[in-house]
């Protein structure tokens, strides 16, 4: 390859990277950083009620249509944003605003895609098999929120909810799939209302497990009384509710794992979210439960993770 041609290639790549970076809101994360938090101490117990996202979109009184997928255009059939290889860059760094190495992935639909502050998803990624779970769960569980989830996690969720109700519990399902654009709205709101804590209690667009379509936020009707705040849906004290306790001890039997345990804050970079579970299948969920590892810890321990899901 001639030097002139190499420069041309790098120039085109730099342009493409710059546009993508700007379109992504210039997320400063990624680029090979570890997903660890920035050294901030965990917030005091009882603070930071909201979760990796925020309260659900829409309201029970007037259910609004669920936000459309990130784009009305079909996802590209060719690899859309090949990750640049850093080997070419020592003296020819294309641009300081190049796309972070792992922040624009378009994974396949396997269940084990790593999503952290570092490992993000492209705005073009939406799961192929989303279903409306309101058609499968009673109103008392969804409260009318329009919710979607990947087909693969639907039956396990319904079975778990049924078993919880049979045990006398009153589980709520508050969030499921959240598109890149919906997460962008949530992130903006969080940043405006809680600029100091947004980085650990919310996620930048592309960096929420909810975009995978396999993450679920649960609620409990006991929460308002325990917290002492009427109408509250997300709070750390969810772990004190009957539903929170049951999920912590039993969700793995249905294939769900707690994504952000309290003790894994420094690894996950997310504050404790006792209400947020993701579906990984019974085998792995059970292994994680028995080992005490979070999915993120387990995945990172598999070796060089990568930009490959
Ligand atoms: Zn969540």
Tab-separated table of C-alpha atoms and ligand atoms in Angstrom, residues 51-53 175 178 208 210 215-217 234 260 273 275-277, ligand 1:
chain	number	residue	atom	x	y	z
A	51	UNK	CA	-31.695	3.358	38.388
A	52	UNK	CA	-29.816	2.664	35.290
A	53	UNK	CA	-32.174	4.722	33.289
A	175	UNK	CA	-39.064	-1.275	32.517
A	178	UNK	CA	-35.335	0.820	26.011
A	208	UNK	CA	-27.683	0.684	29.069
A	210	UNK	CA	-32.036	-2.122	28.559
A	215	UNK	CA	-33.074	-6.388	31.116
A	216	UNK	CA	-36.046	-5.848	33.393
A	217	UNK	CA	-36.655	-3.413	36.245
A	234	UNK	CA	-37.139	3.053	42.178
A	260	UNK	CA	-25.470	-4.330	39.628
A	273	UNK	CA	-29.653	-1.514	41.613
A	275	UNK	CA	-34.394	-3.962	40.979
A	276	UNK	CA	-32.452	-4.474	37.732
A	277	UNK	CA	-32.053	-7.998	36.379
B	1	LIG	ZN1	-32.746	-1.113	34.783
